[in-house]
Each structure stands twice: as structure tokens, then as C-alpha cells.
Coordinates of C-alpha atoms in Angstrom, one line a residue:
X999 CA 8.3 3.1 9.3
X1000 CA 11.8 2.2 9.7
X1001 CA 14.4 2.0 7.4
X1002 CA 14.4 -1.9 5.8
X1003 CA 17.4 -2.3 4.2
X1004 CA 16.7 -5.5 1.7
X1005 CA 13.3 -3.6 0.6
X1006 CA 15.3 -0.6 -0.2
X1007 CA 17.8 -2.8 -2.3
X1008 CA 14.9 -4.7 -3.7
X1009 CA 13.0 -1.8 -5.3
X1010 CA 16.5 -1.5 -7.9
X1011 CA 15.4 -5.6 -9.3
X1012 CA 11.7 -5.8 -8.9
X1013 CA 9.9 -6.7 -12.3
X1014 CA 6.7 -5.3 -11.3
X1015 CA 8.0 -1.8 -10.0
X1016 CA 7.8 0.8 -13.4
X1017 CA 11.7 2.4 -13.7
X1018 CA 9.7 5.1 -16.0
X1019 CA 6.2 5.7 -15.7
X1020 CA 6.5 8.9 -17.1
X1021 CA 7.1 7.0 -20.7
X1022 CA 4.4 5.0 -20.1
X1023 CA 1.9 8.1 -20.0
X1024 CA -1.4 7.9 -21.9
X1025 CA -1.0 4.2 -22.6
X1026 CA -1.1 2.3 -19.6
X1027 CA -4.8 0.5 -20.2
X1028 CA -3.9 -2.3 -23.1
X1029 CA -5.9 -4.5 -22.5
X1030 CA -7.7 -4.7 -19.0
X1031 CA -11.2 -2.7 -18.7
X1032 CA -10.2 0.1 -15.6
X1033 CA -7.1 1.4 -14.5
X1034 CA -7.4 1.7 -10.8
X1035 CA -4.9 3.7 -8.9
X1036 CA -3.7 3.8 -4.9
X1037 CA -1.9 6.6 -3.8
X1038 CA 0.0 5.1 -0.7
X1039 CA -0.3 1.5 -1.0
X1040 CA 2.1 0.7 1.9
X1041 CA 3.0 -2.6 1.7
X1042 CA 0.8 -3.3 -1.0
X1043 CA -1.9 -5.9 0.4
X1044 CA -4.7 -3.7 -0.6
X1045 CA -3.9 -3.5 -4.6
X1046 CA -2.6 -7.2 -5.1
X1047 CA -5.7 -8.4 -3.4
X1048 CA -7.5 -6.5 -5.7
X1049 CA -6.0 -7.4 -8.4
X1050 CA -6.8 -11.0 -8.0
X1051 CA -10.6 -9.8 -7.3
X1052 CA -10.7 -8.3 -10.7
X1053 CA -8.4 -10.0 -12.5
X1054 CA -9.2 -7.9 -16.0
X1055 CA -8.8 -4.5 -14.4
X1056 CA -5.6 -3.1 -13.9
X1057 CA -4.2 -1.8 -10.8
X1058 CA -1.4 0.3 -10.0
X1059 CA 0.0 1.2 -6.9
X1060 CA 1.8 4.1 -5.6
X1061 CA 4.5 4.7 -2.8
X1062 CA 6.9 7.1 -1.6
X1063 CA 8.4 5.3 1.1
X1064 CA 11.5 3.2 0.3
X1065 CA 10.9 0.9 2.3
X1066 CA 7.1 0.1 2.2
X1067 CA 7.5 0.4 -1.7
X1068 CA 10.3 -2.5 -1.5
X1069 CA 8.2 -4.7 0.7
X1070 CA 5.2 -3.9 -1.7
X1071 CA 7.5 -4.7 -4.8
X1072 CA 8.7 -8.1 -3.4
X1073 CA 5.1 -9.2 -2.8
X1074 CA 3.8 -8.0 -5.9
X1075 CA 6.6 -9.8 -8.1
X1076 CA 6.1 -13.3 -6.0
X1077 CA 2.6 -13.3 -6.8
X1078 CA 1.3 -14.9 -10.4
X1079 CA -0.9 -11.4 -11.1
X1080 CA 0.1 -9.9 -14.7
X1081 CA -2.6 -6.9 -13.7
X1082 CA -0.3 -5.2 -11.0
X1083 CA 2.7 -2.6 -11.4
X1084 CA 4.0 -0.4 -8.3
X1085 CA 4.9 2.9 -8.8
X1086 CA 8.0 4.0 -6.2
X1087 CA 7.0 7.7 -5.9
X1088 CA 5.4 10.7 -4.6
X1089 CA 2.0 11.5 -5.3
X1090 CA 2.6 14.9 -6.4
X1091 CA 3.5 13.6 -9.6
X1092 CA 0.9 12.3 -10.7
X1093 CA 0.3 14.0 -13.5
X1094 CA 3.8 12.9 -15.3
X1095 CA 2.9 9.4 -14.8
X1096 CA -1.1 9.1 -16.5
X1097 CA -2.6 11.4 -19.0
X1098 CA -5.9 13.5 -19.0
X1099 CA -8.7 11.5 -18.7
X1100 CA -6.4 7.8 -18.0
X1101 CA -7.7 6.8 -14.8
X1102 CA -10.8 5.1 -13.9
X1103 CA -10.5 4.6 -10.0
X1104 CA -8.6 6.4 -7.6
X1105 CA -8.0 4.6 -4.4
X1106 CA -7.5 6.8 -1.0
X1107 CA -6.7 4.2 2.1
X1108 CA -6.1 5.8 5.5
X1109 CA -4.3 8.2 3.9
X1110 CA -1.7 10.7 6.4
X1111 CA -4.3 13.2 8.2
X1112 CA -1.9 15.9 8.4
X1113 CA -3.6 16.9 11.6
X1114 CA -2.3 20.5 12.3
X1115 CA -4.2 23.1 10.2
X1116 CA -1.2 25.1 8.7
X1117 CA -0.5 21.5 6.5
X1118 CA -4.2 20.8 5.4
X1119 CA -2.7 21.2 1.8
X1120 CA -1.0 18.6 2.0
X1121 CA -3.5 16.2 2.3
X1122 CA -4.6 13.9 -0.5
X1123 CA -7.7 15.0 -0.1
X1124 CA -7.6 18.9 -0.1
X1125 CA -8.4 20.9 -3.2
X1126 CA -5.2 21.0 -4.7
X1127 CA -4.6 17.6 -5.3
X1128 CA -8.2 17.0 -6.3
X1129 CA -8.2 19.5 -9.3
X1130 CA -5.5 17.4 -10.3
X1131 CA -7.1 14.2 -9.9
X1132 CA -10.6 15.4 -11.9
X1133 CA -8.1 16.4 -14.9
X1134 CA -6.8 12.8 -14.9
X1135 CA -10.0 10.6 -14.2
X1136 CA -12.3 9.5 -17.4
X1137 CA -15.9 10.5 -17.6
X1138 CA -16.7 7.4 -15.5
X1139 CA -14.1 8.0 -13.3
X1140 CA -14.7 8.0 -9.3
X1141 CA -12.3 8.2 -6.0
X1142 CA -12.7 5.9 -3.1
X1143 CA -11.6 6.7 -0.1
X1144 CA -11.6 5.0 3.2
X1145 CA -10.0 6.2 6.7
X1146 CA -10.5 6.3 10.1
X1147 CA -9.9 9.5 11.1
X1148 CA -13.4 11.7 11.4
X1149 CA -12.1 14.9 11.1
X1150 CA -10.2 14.2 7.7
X1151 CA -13.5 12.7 6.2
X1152 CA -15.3 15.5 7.5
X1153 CA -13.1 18.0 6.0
X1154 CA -12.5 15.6 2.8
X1155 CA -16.2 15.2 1.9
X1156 CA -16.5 19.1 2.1
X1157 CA -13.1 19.7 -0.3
X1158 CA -15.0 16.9 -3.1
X1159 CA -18.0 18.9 -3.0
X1160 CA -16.3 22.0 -3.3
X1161 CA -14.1 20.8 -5.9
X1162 CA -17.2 20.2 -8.1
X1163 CA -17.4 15.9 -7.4
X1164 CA -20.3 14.5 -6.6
X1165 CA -21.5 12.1 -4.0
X1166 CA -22.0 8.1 -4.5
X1167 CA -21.4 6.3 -1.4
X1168 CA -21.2 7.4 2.1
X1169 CA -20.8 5.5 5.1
X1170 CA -19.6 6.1 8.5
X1171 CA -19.4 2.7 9.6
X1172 CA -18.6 0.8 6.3
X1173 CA -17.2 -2.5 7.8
X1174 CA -20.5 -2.7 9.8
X1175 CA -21.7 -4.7 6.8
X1176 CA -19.7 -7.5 4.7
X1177 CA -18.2 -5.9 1.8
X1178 CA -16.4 -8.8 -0.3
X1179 CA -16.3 -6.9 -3.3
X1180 CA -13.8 -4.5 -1.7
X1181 CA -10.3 -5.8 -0.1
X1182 CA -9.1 -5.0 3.3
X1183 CA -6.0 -3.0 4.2
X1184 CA -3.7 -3.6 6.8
X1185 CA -4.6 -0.7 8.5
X1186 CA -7.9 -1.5 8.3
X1187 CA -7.8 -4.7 10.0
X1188 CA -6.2 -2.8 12.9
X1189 CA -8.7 -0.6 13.0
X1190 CA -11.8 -3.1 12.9
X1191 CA -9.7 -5.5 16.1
X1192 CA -10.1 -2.2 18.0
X1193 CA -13.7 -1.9 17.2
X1194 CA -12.8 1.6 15.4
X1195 CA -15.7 2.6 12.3
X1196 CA -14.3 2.8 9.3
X1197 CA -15.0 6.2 6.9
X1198 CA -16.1 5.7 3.5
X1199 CA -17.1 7.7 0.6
X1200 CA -17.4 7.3 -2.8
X1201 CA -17.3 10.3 -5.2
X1202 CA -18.0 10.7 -8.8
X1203 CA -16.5 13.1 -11.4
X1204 CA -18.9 16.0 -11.5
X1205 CA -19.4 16.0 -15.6
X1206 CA -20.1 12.6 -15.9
X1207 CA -22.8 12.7 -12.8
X1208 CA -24.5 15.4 -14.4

């Protein structure tokens, strides 16, 4: 997206953006039940309608784009949820931010498809960020992701099974059915206006599912 200048400014003042989430490794649950995470929130809508949804859950978004991340940040701070915090940074670093075992849900939405072949690692999705993702999920712990992009479901439900997750929920059509219990992004609404099916899958850590 283009550059917005008052969201980049904005992200230096938000209250619900983390300045250090590295110090705030291994003790991020206090109080709420789950820690849900979204790598690549965008503009936030997903997570901060969630986070009204389950109110004693705590959700955390993350972004690397300045400017989505500022637009996030303002929305997040004018709403009244005390169960929201936006991380402004790049997925890669996940594992400074929560410890082994921290987080309960990990949120994929219409993550980037990297469509050429040669940059299939970097896909949130591929292998190398889901060994990552297994060492910092609890035993409960499960990823959800949505898209709408068949080819990267195809080849993400292939990298969870390989990676040793296990399957939950599959659905190649997901918004064909009312699904209240599960917000929808921006992206998505696009996506259902244009009569598009939206991917979904569910996957479980393997330990706990055996």
C-alpha cells in the first residue's frame, strides 16, 4: 500500500502498539485464557473484532508495513478493548517476541502468496516458518489460516502435514456457511462481493493430537 504519512507518525504515540515485545517474552498471558496471534493483520479489523468476540482471550497483532501497522494502531487505541496490543514488525521474529510453548492460536489471513517458485520460502506457510511456529504454540495450540488463493492452500496443507501438524478443519468454501464465531477481514469481504471461495484450514500441533 502507499506510504500514509500520519500512520507512519502515529505508530511513535500509540498506547496499544508494544515499543519492546522482546521484554515482554514468556509473559504475555496474565490474565486472559489464549493468546491468539495474527501475522499480518493489515489494518487491524480482523484482531480488534476478535477481540471484542472474546473479550477474555488476548490477541495480538502483527505488521510489518508502516503504514498498515499505523492505521491498525490508531484503530486499536480508539477502541475501549484492554485485550488487544499490535506488534509493528516482521514476522521473522517471532521468536524474540513469545517464548516456547506461549501461543495458543496463530492466525494466517490471506497471507502474500509469493507466487513465483524460487520465493516459496518465504511464505508463512512453508516449512521454515512452521518449525518455528510448532516450537512456540502450547500443547493445545492450532494455526488458522484462511486465503483465497488455491494454489497457496494447496501447497500450505501439504507443508502442515509435512511439518508433522495435523488436520482439524478443512474447507474450500468456508463462507458458504455463516460462521459468526470467526470475524471477517477486509480482504475477505472483497473476496465474498466477487463471489470468490474462501480457503480454510485448521491444523493442530502434532503432539497434542496424538
Amino acid at each position: 500500500m502507499r506510504k500514509v504519512k500520519w500512520a507512519v507518525e502515529y505508530l511513535g504515540q500509540s498506547k496499544k502498539k508494544a515499543a519492546h515485545p522482546e521484554n515482554r517474552r514468556g509473559s504475555w498471558h496474565s490474565d486472559k485464557k489464549k493468546l491468539h496471534v495474527e501475522l499480518g493483520c493489515g489494518k487491524g479489523n480482523y484482531s480488534l473484532e476478535m477481540a471484542k468476540l472474546y473479550p477474555d482471550d488476548l490477541f495480538i497483532a502483527v505488521e510489518k508495513n508502516e503504514s498498515a501497522a499505523g492505521i491498525a494502531a490508531k484503530k486499536f487505541d480508539e477502541s475501549e478493548c484492554d485485550n488487544l496490543v499490535l506488534i509493528h514488525g516482521d514476522a521473522a521474529d517471532l521468536g524474540q517476541w513469545f517464548d516456547s510453548g506461549e501461543i495458543d492460536v496463530l492466525h494466517l489471513n490471506f497471507s502474500d502468496p509469493w507466487p513465483k517458485k524460487r520465493y516459496a520460502k518465504r511464505r508463512l506457510s512453508s516449512s521454515g516458518f512452521l518449525n518455528v511456529y510448532r516450537s512456540l504454540l502450547s500443547s493445545y495450540g492450532e494455526i488458522q489460516m484462511k486465503t483465497d488463493n488455491g494454489p497457496l492452500f494447496e501447497f500450505s496443507v501439504v507443508e502442515f502435514l509435512n511439518t508433522g501438524f495435523v488436520l482439524s478443519e478443512l474447507s474450500v468454501d468456508y463462507r458458504r456457511d455463516p460462521h459468526p464465531e470467526d470475524s471477517i477481514t477486509e480482504y475477505e469481504e472483497k473476496f465474498i462481493r466477487l463471489g470468490q471461495p474462501i480457503y480454510r484450514c485448521v491444523f493442530k500441533k502434532g503432539d497434542y493430537a496424538k
